CSV table of C-alpha atoms in Angstrom, one decimal:
chain,number,residue,atom,x,y,z
P,293,UNK,CA,40.2,116.2,141.7
P,294,UNK,CA,39.5,112.7,140.4
P,295,UNK,CA,39.9,109.2,141.6
P,296,UNK,CA,42.4,108.7,138.8
P,297,UNK,CA,40.7,110.2,136.0
P,298,UNK,CA,42.0,113.6,135.6
P,299,UNK,CA,44.6,112.2,137.9
P,300,UNK,CA,45.0,110.7,138.2
P,301,UNK,CA,46.2,110.0,135.4
P,302,UNK,CA,48.6,112.6,134.1
P,303,UNK,CA,47.3,115.5,132.2
P,304,UNK,CA,49.0,117.2,129.4
P,305,UNK,CA,51.8,118.5,131.4
P,306,UNK,CA,51.7,115.5,133.7
P,307,UNK,CA,53.8,112.8,132.0
P,308,UNK,CA,54.7,110.6,134.8
P,309,UNK,CA,55.7,108.0,132.3
P,310,UNK,CA,57.8,110.0,130.0
P,311,UNK,CA,58.9,108.6,126.7
P,312,UNK,CA,62.6,109.4,126.2
P,313,UNK,CA,65.1,108.5,123.5
P,314,UNK,CA,62.4,107.5,121.1
P,315,UNK,CA,61.8,110.5,118.9
P,316,UNK,CA,64.7,110.2,116.5
P,317,UNK,CA,63.7,110.9,113.0
P,318,UNK,CA,65.4,110.1,109.7
P,319,UNK,CA,66.9,106.9,108.4
P,320,UNK,CA,68.4,104.3,110.6
P,321,UNK,CA,72.1,104.0,110.7
P,322,UNK,CA,71.8,100.4,111.9
P,323,UNK,CA,70.5,97.0,110.8
P,324,UNK,CA,67.0,98.2,109.9
P,325,UNK,CA,68.3,100.4,107.0
P,326,UNK,CA,65.8,102.6,105.4
P,327,UNK,CA,63.3,102.9,108.3
P,328,UNK,CA,62.2,106.2,109.8
P,329,UNK,CA,59.9,107.6,112.4
P,330,UNK,CA,56.9,109.6,111.5
P,331,UNK,CA,55.4,111.6,114.3
P,332,UNK,CA,52.2,113.5,115.0
P,333,UNK,CA,51.2,115.6,118.0
P,334,UNK,CA,47.5,116.3,117.7
P,335,UNK,CA,46.2,119.0,120.0
P,336,UNK,CA,43.8,118.5,122.9
P,337,UNK,CA,43.1,114.8,122.6
P,338,UNK,CA,41.1,113.6,125.6
P,339,UNK,CA,42.0,116.8,127.3
P,340,UNK,CA,45.7,116.2,127.4
P,341,UNK,CA,48.9,116.0,125.3
P,342,UNK,CA,49.1,113.3,122.7
P,343,UNK,CA,52.1,112.0,120.8
P,344,UNK,CA,51.8,109.3,118.0
P,345,UNK,CA,54.9,107.8,116.5
P,346,UNK,CA,55.1,105.2,113.7
P,347,UNK,CA,58.1,103.4,112.3
P,348,UNK,CA,57.9,102.7,108.6
P,349,UNK,CA,60.2,102.1,105.6
P,350,UNK,CA,61.5,105.5,104.4
P,351,UNK,CA,59.5,105.1,101.1
P,352,UNK,CA,56.2,104.7,102.9
P,353,UNK,CA,56.0,107.9,104.9
P,354,UNK,CA,52.7,108.9,103.3
P,355,UNK,CA,51.1,105.6,104.5
P,356,UNK,CA,52.4,106.4,108.0
P,357,UNK,CA,50.9,109.8,108.0
P,358,UNK,CA,47.5,108.4,107.0
P,359,UNK,CA,47.7,105.7,109.7
P,360,UNK,CA,48.5,108.3,112.3
P,361,UNK,CA,45.5,110.4,111.2
P,362,UNK,CA,43.3,107.3,111.5
P,363,UNK,CA,44.7,106.7,115.0
P,364,UNK,CA,43.9,110.2,116.0
P,365,UNK,CA,40.4,109.9,114.7
P,366,UNK,CA,39.9,106.7,116.8
P,367,UNK,CA,41.0,108.6,119.9
P,368,UNK,CA,38.6,111.5,119.2
P,369,UNK,CA,35.7,109.1,118.5
P,370,UNK,CA,36.3,107.5,121.8
P,371,UNK,CA,36.5,110.8,123.6
P,372,UNK,CA,33.2,111.9,122.0
P,373,UNK,CA,31.6,108.8,123.6
P,374,UNK,CA,33.3,108.7,127.0
P,375,UNK,CA,34.2,112.2,128.1
P,376,UNK,CA,32.5,113.8,131.1
P,377,UNK,CA,33.8,117.2,129.8
P,378,UNK,CA,31.7,117.1,126.6
P,379,UNK,CA,28.1,117.8,127.4
P,380,UNK,CA,26.9,115.9,124.3
P,381,UNK,CA,28.9,112.7,124.9
P,382,UNK,CA,27.1,109.5,125.5
P,383,UNK,CA,28.5,109.3,129.0
P,384,UNK,CA,27.4,112.8,129.9
P,385,UNK,CA,23.9,112.1,128.6
P,386,UNK,CA,23.8,109.0,130.7
P,387,UNK,CA,25.0,110.9,133.8
P,388,UNK,CA,22.2,113.5,133.2
P,389,UNK,CA,19.5,110.8,132.9
P,390,UNK,CA,17.2,110.1,135.8
P,391,UNK,CA,17.5,107.0,137.9
P,392,UNK,CA,15.5,103.9,136.9
P,393,UNK,CA,15.6,104.8,133.2
P,394,UNK,CA,17.4,102.2,131.0
P,395,UNK,CA,19.7,104.0,128.6
P,396,UNK,CA,21.1,102.2,125.5
P,397,UNK,CA,24.7,103.2,125.2
P,398,UNK,CA,27.3,102.7,122.5
P,399,UNK,CA,28.8,99.2,122.6
P,400,UNK,CA,32.3,100.4,123.4
P,401,UNK,CA,31.0,102.3,126.4
P,402,UNK,CA,29.0,99.4,127.7
P,403,UNK,CA,31.9,97.1,127.3
P,404,UNK,CA,34.2,99.4,129.2
P,405,UNK,CA,31.7,99.7,132.0
P,406,UNK,CA,31.7,95.9,132.3
P,407,UNK,CA,35.4,95.9,132.4
P,408,UNK,CA,35.5,98.6,135.0
P,409,UNK,CA,33.0,96.5,137.1
P,410,UNK,CA,35.5,93.6,137.0
P,411,UNK,CA,38.2,95.8,138.4
P,412,UNK,CA,35.9,97.0,141.1
P,413,UNK,CA,35.3,93.4,142.2
P,414,UNK,CA,38.9,92.4,142.0
P,415,UNK,CA,40.1,95.4,144.0
P,416,UNK,CA,37.4,95.2,146.6
P,417,UNK,CA,36.1,98.7,145.6
P,418,UNK,CA,39.5,100.5,145.5
P,419,UNK,CA,38.8,101.1,141.8
P,420,UNK,CA,35.3,102.4,141.0
P,421,UNK,CA,34.3,104.6,138.1
P,422,UNK,CA,31.1,105.7,140.0
P,423,UNK,CA,33.4,107.9,142.2
P,424,UNK,CA,32.0,111.0,140.5
P,425,UNK,CA,30.0,112.3,143.4
P,426,UNK,CA,33.0,112.2,145.7
P,427,UNK,CA,35.3,113.7,143.1
P,428,UNK,CA,32.9,116.6,142.4
P,429,UNK,CA,32.4,117.2,146.2
P,430,UNK,CA,36.2,117.6,146.8
P,431,UNK,CA,36.4,119.9,143.8
P,432,UNK,CA,33.6,122.1,145.1
P,433,UNK,CA,35.1,122.2,148.6
P,434,UNK,CA,38.6,123.0,147.3
P,435,UNK,CA,37.2,126.0,145.5
P,436,UNK,CA,35.6,127.1,148.7
P,437,UNK,CA,38.8,126.6,150.7
P,438,UNK,CA,37.4,124.0,153.1
P,439,UNK,CA,37.2,120.2,153.7
P,440,UNK,CA,34.0,118.3,153.1
P,441,UNK,CA,32.0,117.7,156.2
P,442,UNK,CA,31.4,114.2,157.5
P,443,UNK,CA,27.7,114.5,156.4
P,444,UNK,CA,28.7,115.6,152.9
P,445,UNK,CA,31.1,112.7,152.6
P,446,UNK,CA,28.5,110.3,153.9
P,447,UNK,CA,26.0,111.5,151.3
P,448,UNK,CA,28.5,111.4,148.4
P,449,UNK,CA,29.9,107.9,149.2
P,450,UNK,CA,26.3,106.6,149.5
P,451,UNK,CA,26.0,107.2,145.7
P,452,UNK,CA,29.3,105.5,144.9
P,453,UNK,CA,29.4,101.8,143.9
P,454,UNK,CA,29.0,99.7,140.8
P,455,UNK,CA,26.1,98.0,142.6
P,456,UNK,CA,24.2,101.1,141.7
P,457,UNK,CA,24.4,100.3,138.0
P,458,UNK,CA,22.5,97.6,136.1
P,459,UNK,CA,24.4,96.7,132.9
P,460,UNK,CA,22.5,94.4,130.5
P,461,UNK,CA,22.6,93.8,126.7
P,462,UNK,CA,19.6,96.1,126.4
P,463,UNK,CA,21.2,99.1,128.2
P,464,UNK,CA,22.5,100.6,131.5
P,465,UNK,CA,20.4,101.8,134.3
P,466,UNK,CA,21.2,103.9,137.4
P,467,UNK,CA,19.5,102.3,140.3
P,468,UNK,CA,19.7,105.3,142.6
P,469,UNK,CA,19.6,109.0,142.0
P,470,UNK,CA,22.9,111.0,141.9
P,471,UNK,CA,25.1,108.3,140.5
P,472,UNK,CA,27.8,109.9,138.3
P,473,UNK,CA,30.2,107.8,136.2
P,474,UNK,CA,33.7,109.2,135.5
P,475,UNK,CA,35.9,107.0,133.3
P,476,UNK,CA,39.0,109.1,133.8
P,477,UNK,CA,40.8,106.2,135.4
P,478,UNK,CA,40.5,103.9,132.5
P,479,UNK,CA,39.4,105.7,129.3
P,480,UNK,CA,42.8,107.1,128.3
P,481,UNK,CA,44.2,103.6,128.4
P,482,UNK,CA,41.3,102.3,126.3
P,483,UNK,CA,42.0,105.1,123.8
P,484,UNK,CA,45.6,104.2,123.6
P,485,UNK,CA,44.7,100.6,122.8
P,486,UNK,CA,42.3,101.7,120.1
P,487,UNK,CA,45.0,103.9,118.5
P,488,UNK,CA,47.5,101.0,118.6
P,489,UNK,CA,45.0,98.7,117.0
P,490,UNK,CA,44.7,101.2,114.1
P,491,UNK,CA,48.5,101.4,113.7
P,492,UNK,CA,49.0,97.7,113.8
P,493,UNK,CA,46.4,97.4,111.1
P,494,UNK,CA,48.6,99.4,108.7
P,495,UNK,CA,50.8,97.2,106.5
P,496,UNK,CA,53.5,99.9,106.4
P,497,UNK,CA,53.9,100.3,110.2
P,498,UNK,CA,56.5,98.0,111.7
P,499,UNK,CA,56.7,99.8,115.1
P,500,UNK,CA,54.9,102.5,117.0
P,501,UNK,CA,54.3,104.3,120.3
P,502,UNK,CA,51.1,106.0,121.3
P,503,UNK,CA,51.3,108.3,124.3
P,504,UNK,CA,48.1,110.0,125.7
P,505,UNK,CA,48.8,112.1,128.8
P,506,UNK,CA,51.4,109.6,130.1
P,507,UNK,CA,49.4,106.5,129.3
P,508,UNK,CA,51.3,104.8,126.5
P,509,UNK,CA,51.8,101.6,124.5
P,510,UNK,CA,54.5,100.6,122.1
P,511,UNK,CA,55.3,97.7,119.8
P,512,UNK,CA,58.1,96.8,117.4
P,513,UNK,CA,61.4,98.7,117.5
P,514,UNK,CA,62.8,102.1,116.7
P,515,UNK,CA,64.4,102.6,113.3
P,516,UNK,CA,67.8,101.5,114.6
P,517,UNK,CA,66.3,98.2,115.8
P,518,UNK,CA,66.6,99.3,119.5
P,519,UNK,CA,63.9,99.1,122.1
P,520,UNK,CA,61.7,101.9,123.2
P,521,UNK,CA,63.0,103.7,126.3
P,522,UNK,CA,60.4,105.0,128.8
P,523,UNK,CA,61.4,107.2,131.7
P,524,UNK,CA,59.8,107.0,135.1
P,525,UNK,CA,59.1,110.4,136.8
P,526,UNK,CA,60.7,111.1,140.1
P,527,UNK,CA,57.8,111.8,142.5
P,528,UNK,CA,59.6,114.4,144.6
P,529,UNK,CA,61.4,116.6,142.1
P,530,UNK,CA,61.6,117.4,138.4
P,531,UNK,CA,63.7,114.5,137.2
P,532,UNK,CA,63.5,110.9,136.1
P,533,UNK,CA,64.2,108.2,138.7
P,534,UNK,CA,64.5,105.3,136.3
P,535,UNK,CA,64.1,104.1,132.7
P,536,UNK,CA,62.3,101.1,131.3
P,537,UNK,CA,63.4,99.3,128.1
P,538,UNK,CA,60.4,97.9,126.2
P,539,UNK,CA,59.4,96.4,122.9
P,540,UNK,CA,55.8,95.3,123.2
P,541,UNK,CA,54.2,96.8,126.3
P,542,UNK,CA,51.8,99.3,127.8
P,543,UNK,CA,52.7,101.7,130.7
P,544,UNK,CA,50.5,103.9,132.9
P,545,UNK,CA,51.6,106.0,135.8
P,546,UNK,CA,49.5,107.6,138.6
P,547,UNK,CA,50.9,110.1,141.1
P,548,UNK,CA,50.1,112.9,143.5
P,549,UNK,CA,53.1,115.1,142.8
P,550,UNK,CA,51.6,117.4,140.3
P,551,UNK,CA,47.8,117.0,140.8
P,552,UNK,CA,46.7,118.1,144.2
P,553,UNK,CA,44.8,120.8,146.1
P,554,UNK,CA,45.7,122.8,149.1
P,555,UNK,CA,43.0,123.4,151.8
P,556,UNK,CA,43.8,125.4,154.9
P,557,UNK,CA,47.5,125.0,154.2
P,558,UNK,CA,47.3,121.2,153.8
P,559,UNK,CA,48.0,119.4,150.6
P,560,UNK,CA,45.5,116.7,149.4
P,561,UNK,CA,46.0,114.3,146.6
P,562,UNK,CA,43.6,114.4,143.7
P,563,UNK,CA,43.4,110.6,143.9
P,564,UNK,CA,40.5,109.6,146.1
P,565,UNK,CA,39.6,106.3,147.7
P,566,UNK,CA,36.1,105.6,146.5
P,567,UNK,CA,35.4,103.5,149.6
P,568,UNK,CA,36.0,106.3,152.1
P,569,UNK,CA,35.6,109.4,149.9
P,570,UNK,CA,39.0,110.7,151.2
P,571,UNK,CA,42.1,111.5,149.2
P,572,UNK,CA,45.0,109.0,149.1
P,573,UNK,CA,47.8,109.9,151.5
P,574,UNK,CA,50.6,107.3,151.5
P,575,UNK,CA,51.1,106.5,147.8
P,576,UNK,CA,53.1,109.1,145.8
P,577,UNK,CA,53.7,107.3,142.6
P,578,UNK,CA,52.6,104.1,140.8
P,579,UNK,CA,53.9,102.8,137.5
P,580,UNK,CA,52.3,99.7,136.0
P,581,UNK,CA,53.6,97.8,132.9
P,582,UNK,CA,51.3,95.5,131.0
P,583,UNK,CA,53.2,92.8,129.0
P,584,UNK,CA,52.1,90.2,126.4
P,585,UNK,CA,51.3,86.7,127.3
P,586,UNK,CA,50.2,83.7,125.3
P,587,UNK,CA,47.1,84.8,123.4
P,588,UNK,CA,46.9,88.2,125.0
P,589,UNK,CA,48.4,91.5,123.9
P,590,UNK,CA,49.6,94.2,126.3
P,591,UNK,CA,46.7,96.4,127.5
P,592,UNK,CA,46.9,100.1,128.2
P,593,UNK,CA,43.4,99.8,129.6
P,594,UNK,CA,44.5,97.3,132.2
P,595,UNK,CA,47.7,99.3,133.0
P,596,UNK,CA,45.6,102.5,133.4
P,597,UNK,CA,43.1,100.8,135.8
P,598,UNK,CA,45.8,99.1,137.8
P,599,UNK,CA,47.7,102.3,138.3
P,600,UNK,CA,44.7,103.8,140.0
P,601,UNK,CA,43.9,100.6,141.9
P,602,UNK,CA,47.5,100.4,143.4
P,603,UNK,CA,47.5,104.2,144.1
P,604,UNK,CA,44.5,103.6,146.4
P,605,UNK,CA,45.6,100.2,147.9
P,606,UNK,CA,49.3,101.0,148.3
P,607,UNK,CA,52.0,98.4,148.5
P,608,UNK,CA,49.6,95.7,149.9
P,609,UNK,CA,47.9,95.8,146.5
P,610,UNK,CA,51.0,94.2,144.9
P,611,UNK,CA,49.7,90.9,146.4
P,612,UNK,CA,47.0,91.0,143.7
P,613,UNK,CA,49.7,90.7,141.0
P,614,UNK,CA,51.4,87.6,142.5
P,615,UNK,CA,51.5,84.8,140.0
P,616,UNK,CA,50.7,87.1,137.1
P,617,UNK,CA,53.1,87.3,134.2
P,618,UNK,CA,51.2,90.0,132.3
P,619,UNK,CA,51.6,92.8,134.9
P,620,UNK,CA,54.5,94.4,136.7
P,621,UNK,CA,54.4,97.4,139.0
P,622,UNK,CA,56.4,100.0,141.0
P,623,UNK,CA,55.0,101.9,144.0
P,624,UNK,CA,56.8,104.8,145.7
P,625,UNK,CA,55.8,105.8,149.2
P,626,UNK,CA,57.5,107.5,152.1
P,627,UNK,CA,58.8,111.1,152.2
P,628,UNK,CA,61.3,113.1,150.1
P,629,UNK,CA,63.8,112.5,152.9
P,630,UNK,CA,63.0,108.8,153.4
P,631,UNK,CA,61.4,107.4,150.2
P,632,UNK,CA,60.4,103.8,150.0
P,633,UNK,CA,60.4,101.7,146.9
P,634,UNK,CA,58.2,98.7,146.4
P,635,UNK,CA,58.2,96.7,143.1
P,636,UNK,CA,57.6,93.3,141.6
P,637,UNK,CA,60.6,91.2,140.7
P,638,UNK,CA,59.6,91.5,137.0
P,639,UNK,CA,59.5,95.3,137.1
P,640,UNK,CA,63.2,95.3,138.1
P,641,UNK,CA,64.0,93.2,135.1
P,642,UNK,CA,62.4,95.8,132.8
P,643,UNK,CA,64.7,98.6,133.9
P,644,UNK,CA,67.6,99.6,131.7
P,645,UNK,CA,70.5,97.3,132.2
P,646,UNK,CA,72.7,98.3,135.1
P,647,UNK,CA,70.2,100.7,136.5
P,648,UNK,CA,67.6,100.9,139.2
P,649,UNK,CA,65.2,103.4,140.8
P,650,UNK,CA,67.2,106.3,142.0
P,651,UNK,CA,65.4,108.6,144.4
P,652,UNK,CA,68.3,110.7,145.6
């Protein structure tokens, strides 16, 4: 169980934001004659499924394959630094270090910790990558078939909080023993952004989509000149409940419909509120879209973190997006019999023309 990490964010089989209508290969029959999609599906990237697509002129397929390979390598390099599942990653070594010892970390890890700290402040603690002690407690208790005791929750939440980290140019220090950082709620988005940067850097690539476990980002168009179509997973059954039409955007979805545990006959979400140490109950699905604004590209990192934040905060968290043109969101609450849809006005405009969110 993770706050949004192993969500929390949609493992290999958990594609809550499902790319559809974007895998056509071959030459375009339309206005962008001679363009084709080259696709790669590297295995076990960041512990989940990964699909990389690049749109290139048909005579530059070799360059596309090389660019996709570089994008994969960028993802794997980031995983080697930030994964809690790799014992020799920089993050795992930090988590294993004693309190009060300053650890010099790779720049990209330190930068992401700073970014995570800003989300913690903005969300009032609803987003917190130091939620590891609570996540690990619920996993242990689920295996034992019991709920954590109040005392266990008290002890675990006492070790949660970005205030327990000191982040400086020299290094990062745990200020109390037992702090455990889990970047599952933000690292996949960061990886997607890195891979997109690589693909944008290739002169041959005129469009692309990177999808890592349901966190995705696209730019440009498909070979036929059309936009990328991204499906929104129905939270109560195996179906799509909507479709987004995008050209330059990032999407992340968080939900409780596939990742959960059952203890004593009761189902608990794998998304936990780091402030209380308890699983989220009311929010079943959140989809966040990051859009470009003047001087700022879409950010899968931001979409990833916001999907977790809104999963914890619920519909009231949408107030944090008011006045922002770079973020749109959909939240689904309620029950299968009486679902409730909450969305920003801008999200509605991103849906395929003539469609809406259908939860029937």
